[in-house]
Short mmCIF file of C-alpha atoms in Angstrom, two decimals:
data_model
loop_
_atom_site.label_atom_id
_atom_site.label_comp_id
_atom_site.label_asym_id
_atom_site.label_seq_id
_atom_site.Cartn_x
_atom_site.Cartn_y
_atom_site.Cartn_z
CA UNK A 1 -26.98 -20.68 -0.95
CA UNK A 2 -24.54 -22.91 -2.78
CA UNK A 3 -21.55 -24.29 -0.92
CA UNK A 4 -18.59 -25.91 -2.65
CA UNK A 5 -15.91 -28.00 -0.96
CA UNK A 6 -12.75 -29.29 -2.63
CA UNK A 7 -11.08 -32.50 -1.49
CA UNK A 8 -8.20 -34.67 -2.59
CA UNK A 9 -4.53 -35.48 -1.96
CA UNK A 10 -2.33 -32.58 -0.96
CA UNK A 11 0.78 -34.18 -2.42
CA UNK A 12 1.21 -35.73 -5.86
CA UNK A 13 4.38 -37.15 -7.40
CA UNK A 14 5.74 -35.80 -10.69
CA UNK A 15 4.36 -37.57 -13.79
CA UNK A 16 1.34 -38.86 -11.87
CA UNK A 17 -2.29 -37.72 -12.04
CA UNK A 18 -3.74 -35.02 -9.81
CA UNK A 19 -7.33 -35.89 -8.87
CA UNK A 20 -9.66 -33.58 -6.99
CA UNK A 21 -13.36 -33.66 -6.12
CA UNK A 22 -15.71 -30.76 -5.50
CA UNK A 23 -18.79 -31.57 -3.45
CA UNK A 24 -21.74 -29.25 -3.98
CA UNK A 25 -24.40 -28.57 -1.34
CA UNK A 26 -27.33 -26.21 -1.27
CA UNK A 27 -28.13 -26.83 -4.92
CA UNK A 28 -27.95 -29.35 -7.73
CA UNK A 29 -24.96 -29.81 -9.99
CA UNK A 30 -27.48 -30.76 -12.67
CA UNK A 31 -28.81 -27.20 -12.63
CA UNK A 32 -28.58 -25.31 -15.89
CA UNK A 33 -28.18 -22.10 -13.89
CA UNK A 34 -24.42 -22.52 -13.47
CA UNK A 35 -21.19 -23.12 -15.31
CA UNK A 36 -19.19 -25.31 -12.93
CA UNK A 37 -15.43 -24.97 -13.10
CA UNK A 38 -11.93 -25.29 -11.74
CA UNK A 39 -9.49 -22.42 -11.28
CA UNK A 40 -5.97 -22.61 -9.92
CA UNK A 41 -3.46 -20.23 -8.43
CA UNK A 42 0.23 -21.00 -8.05
CA UNK A 43 1.59 -19.70 -4.72
CA UNK A 44 2.11 -15.96 -5.00
CA UNK A 45 0.82 -15.89 -8.58
CA UNK A 46 -2.36 -15.02 -10.44
CA UNK A 47 -5.54 -16.93 -11.24
CA UNK A 48 -5.79 -19.40 -14.11
CA UNK A 49 -9.01 -20.89 -15.45
CA UNK A 50 -8.59 -24.66 -15.98
CA UNK A 51 -11.94 -25.74 -17.39
CA UNK A 52 -15.71 -25.68 -17.04
CA UNK A 53 -18.74 -27.93 -17.33
CA UNK A 54 -22.25 -26.86 -18.32
CA UNK A 55 -24.76 -29.57 -17.61
CA UNK A 56 -26.18 -31.25 -20.66
CA UNK A 57 -24.08 -29.23 -23.03
CA UNK A 58 -20.34 -29.72 -22.97
CA UNK A 59 -17.02 -29.21 -21.24
CA UNK A 60 -14.61 -26.38 -21.98
CA UNK A 61 -10.87 -26.42 -21.29
CA UNK A 62 -8.07 -23.89 -21.19
CA UNK A 63 -6.12 -24.51 -24.39
CA UNK A 64 -2.83 -24.56 -22.49
CA UNK A 65 -4.00 -27.50 -20.35
CA UNK A 66 -6.48 -29.24 -22.64
CA UNK A 67 -4.24 -32.20 -23.49
CA UNK A 68 -3.87 -33.15 -19.80
CA UNK A 69 -7.23 -32.24 -18.22
CA UNK A 70 -10.53 -34.02 -17.75
CA UNK A 71 -13.47 -32.50 -15.88
CA UNK A 72 -16.49 -34.65 -15.14
CA UNK A 73 -19.70 -34.59 -13.12
CA UNK A 74 -21.26 -37.30 -10.96
CA UNK A 75 -24.85 -36.10 -10.62
CA UNK A 76 -25.74 -38.93 -8.22
CA UNK A 77 -23.17 -37.61 -5.75
CA UNK A 78 -23.56 -33.92 -6.66
CA UNK A 79 -19.83 -33.79 -7.37
CA UNK A 80 -17.50 -32.21 -9.91
CA UNK A 81 -14.12 -33.83 -10.49
CA UNK A 82 -10.78 -32.72 -11.93
CA UNK A 83 -8.07 -34.98 -13.30
CA UNK A 84 -4.78 -33.44 -14.41
CA UNK A 85 -2.35 -35.92 -15.92
CA UNK A 86 1.46 -35.95 -16.11
CA UNK A 87 1.94 -33.27 -13.48
CA UNK A 88 5.14 -31.35 -12.86
CA UNK A 89 6.24 -28.89 -10.18
CA UNK A 90 4.63 -26.15 -12.28
CA UNK A 91 1.23 -27.64 -11.40
CA UNK A 92 1.75 -26.92 -7.70
CA UNK A 93 -1.09 -24.56 -6.82
CA UNK A 94 -4.21 -23.82 -4.87
CA UNK A 95 -7.09 -25.40 -6.77
CA UNK A 96 -10.52 -23.81 -6.49
CA UNK A 97 -13.90 -25.17 -7.47
CA UNK A 98 -16.33 -22.41 -8.45
CA UNK A 99 -19.38 -21.44 -10.41
CA UNK A 100 -18.27 -19.16 -13.20
CA UNK A 101 -19.66 -15.87 -14.40
CA UNK A 102 -21.61 -15.90 -17.66
CA UNK A 103 -24.30 -13.82 -19.32
CA UNK A 104 -27.06 -15.56 -17.40
CA UNK A 105 -25.81 -14.83 -13.88
CA UNK A 106 -24.75 -11.91 -11.72
CA UNK A 107 -23.07 -13.81 -8.90
CA UNK A 108 -20.76 -16.71 -8.30
CA UNK A 109 -19.71 -19.16 -5.61
CA UNK A 110 -16.26 -20.43 -4.68
CA UNK A 111 -14.89 -23.23 -2.57
CA UNK A 112 -12.19 -22.40 -0.04
CA UNK A 113 -9.52 -23.96 -2.23
CA UNK A 114 -7.09 -26.80 -1.65
CA UNK A 115 -3.31 -26.74 -2.00
CA UNK A 116 -1.77 -29.46 -4.14
CA UNK A 117 1.99 -29.81 -4.11
CA UNK A 118 3.79 -31.76 -6.83
CA UNK A 119 6.94 -33.26 -5.39
CA UNK A 120 8.73 -36.58 -5.13
CA UNK B 1 -7.46 -16.45 -26.62
CA UNK B 2 -8.47 -13.16 -25.02
CA UNK B 3 -5.65 -11.66 -22.94
CA UNK B 4 -6.31 -9.34 -19.99
CA UNK B 5 -3.69 -6.80 -18.92
CA UNK B 6 -3.95 -4.94 -15.63
CA UNK B 7 -2.06 -1.90 -14.45
CA UNK B 8 -0.41 -1.12 -12.20
CA UNK B 9 0.88 -4.41 -10.78
CA UNK B 10 1.28 -2.82 -7.36
CA UNK B 11 0.09 0.44 -5.91
CA UNK B 12 0.62 2.10 -2.56
CA UNK B 13 -1.89 4.66 -1.34
CA UNK B 14 -3.03 6.33 1.86
CA UNK B 15 -6.31 5.83 3.66
CA UNK B 16 -8.86 8.12 2.06
CA UNK B 17 -7.13 8.24 -1.33
CA UNK B 18 -8.96 7.60 -4.59
CA UNK B 19 -7.52 4.50 -6.26
CA UNK B 20 -7.94 3.51 -9.90
CA UNK B 21 -6.99 0.15 -11.42
CA UNK B 22 -7.07 -0.36 -15.18
CA UNK B 23 -7.77 -3.52 -17.15
CA UNK B 24 -7.36 -3.85 -20.91
CA UNK B 25 -8.68 -6.71 -23.06
CA UNK B 26 -6.85 -7.85 -26.19
CA UNK B 27 -10.14 -7.67 -28.12
CA UNK B 28 -13.61 -6.36 -27.46
CA UNK B 29 -15.52 -8.15 -24.70
CA UNK B 30 -18.51 -5.78 -24.64
CA UNK B 31 -19.17 -5.40 -20.90
CA UNK B 32 -18.61 -9.02 -19.88
CA UNK B 33 -16.10 -8.12 -17.21
CA UNK B 34 -15.93 -8.84 -13.49
CA UNK B 35 -13.69 -7.49 -10.75
CA UNK B 36 -12.56 -9.59 -7.79
CA UNK B 37 -10.90 -8.86 -4.47
CA UNK B 38 -8.62 -11.51 -2.98
CA UNK B 39 -7.20 -11.36 0.52
CA UNK B 40 -4.34 -13.64 1.63
CA UNK B 41 -5.42 -17.23 2.16
CA UNK B 42 -8.92 -16.62 0.84
CA UNK B 43 -10.83 -17.33 -2.34
CA UNK B 44 -11.52 -14.37 -4.63
CA UNK B 45 -14.64 -12.37 -3.85
CA UNK B 46 -16.80 -10.84 -6.58
CA UNK B 47 -17.06 -7.05 -6.37
CA UNK B 48 -18.36 -5.94 -9.76
CA UNK B 49 -20.10 -7.82 -12.57
CA UNK B 50 -20.92 -6.77 -16.11
CA UNK B 51 -18.30 -4.01 -15.85
CA UNK B 52 -20.25 -1.61 -13.66
CA UNK B 53 -22.74 -3.50 -11.49
CA UNK B 54 -22.00 -3.67 -7.77
CA UNK B 55 -22.41 -7.11 -6.22
CA UNK B 56 -24.84 -7.19 -3.31
CA UNK B 57 -23.17 -6.33 0.00
CA UNK B 58 -20.11 -4.68 -1.55
CA UNK B 59 -19.39 -1.18 -0.18
CA UNK B 60 -20.43 1.67 -2.45
CA UNK B 61 -16.87 3.09 -2.48
CA UNK B 62 -16.16 0.44 -5.13
CA UNK B 63 -17.26 1.19 -8.69
CA UNK B 64 -16.50 -0.09 -12.16
CA UNK B 65 -16.71 1.40 -15.62
CA UNK B 66 -15.80 0.74 -19.23
CA UNK B 67 -16.77 -1.34 -22.22
CA UNK B 68 -15.12 -2.86 -25.24
CA UNK B 69 -11.45 -3.17 -24.32
CA UNK B 70 -10.85 -0.60 -21.56
CA UNK B 71 -12.12 -0.95 -18.01
CA UNK B 72 -11.45 0.61 -14.63
CA UNK B 73 -12.08 -0.26 -10.99
CA UNK B 74 -12.23 2.73 -8.69
CA UNK B 75 -12.08 2.80 -4.91
CA UNK B 76 -13.34 6.28 -4.04
CA UNK B 77 -11.87 6.44 -0.54
CA UNK B 78 -9.36 3.72 0.32
CA UNK B 79 -9.95 1.97 3.65
CA UNK B 80 -7.58 -0.28 5.63
CA UNK B 81 -9.83 -3.28 4.89
CA UNK B 82 -9.17 -2.78 1.16
CA UNK B 83 -5.65 -4.18 1.48
CA UNK B 84 -5.84 -6.99 -1.08
CA UNK B 85 -5.05 -8.05 -4.62
CA UNK B 86 -7.61 -7.15 -7.27
CA UNK B 87 -8.24 -9.12 -10.46
CA UNK B 88 -10.28 -8.42 -13.54
CA UNK B 89 -11.86 -11.36 -15.39
CA UNK B 90 -13.43 -11.47 -18.84
CA UNK B 91 -16.29 -13.88 -19.44
CA UNK B 92 -17.20 -13.02 -22.99
CA UNK B 93 -15.38 -16.00 -24.46
CA UNK B 94 -14.33 -18.60 -21.95
CA UNK B 95 -12.67 -17.04 -18.90
CA UNK B 96 -9.42 -15.13 -18.49
CA UNK B 97 -8.04 -13.21 -15.52
CA UNK B 98 -5.74 -10.24 -15.42
CA UNK B 99 -2.44 -10.70 -13.62
CA UNK B 100 -3.63 -8.81 -10.54
CA UNK B 101 -3.02 -5.49 -8.80
CA UNK B 102 -1.75 -5.57 -5.25
CA UNK B 103 -3.02 -2.63 -3.19
CA UNK B 104 -0.89 -1.61 -0.24
CA UNK B 105 -1.68 0.95 2.42
CA UNK B 106 0.97 3.64 3.01
#
């Protein structure tokens, strides 16, 4: 059973870079069985897909965030990372690490989420 | 980008009622649609995948139907534990969520 755990600063200043790490246990992030991704949810709002990584293939980003986002994998640490540059208050949200649904799977796994507040 | 539109945004129903939530895609997504339940302070939980398949462990009062652009999630007999917000998600081309339907118990 996969387990995902997000970690990183809970407070980021405007114009700086938000950096989060997702540590995966119970399976390998190098597995081709999963699309690994980040999803966020502003307080009281809906869910927004940020981007995804499929090992050995490529990375996909939400067009609305593409210019500011980088998702990467450190296979040696079994970790997925998220960097979001030039943040504003609108980036304040719960950030979730998850495996995403696709045609080759019928289940998914989510981390518990971590709240990041953008404020000076 | 594929847009997902849910209705209603909020619904209030009594225990035992049949509840139906609708999700419409801006273009055909075949049956690549999932439904999630999210309770306050928790991550979303998968209920239905590929439009009509019940995730293991999910109560049988939940069901999904539809294909193409029109989909529904039905709760056959609403229970107090079903108080939550429900989201549809397409995974035909990238991933997009509906805006959510908050279910309240009368």
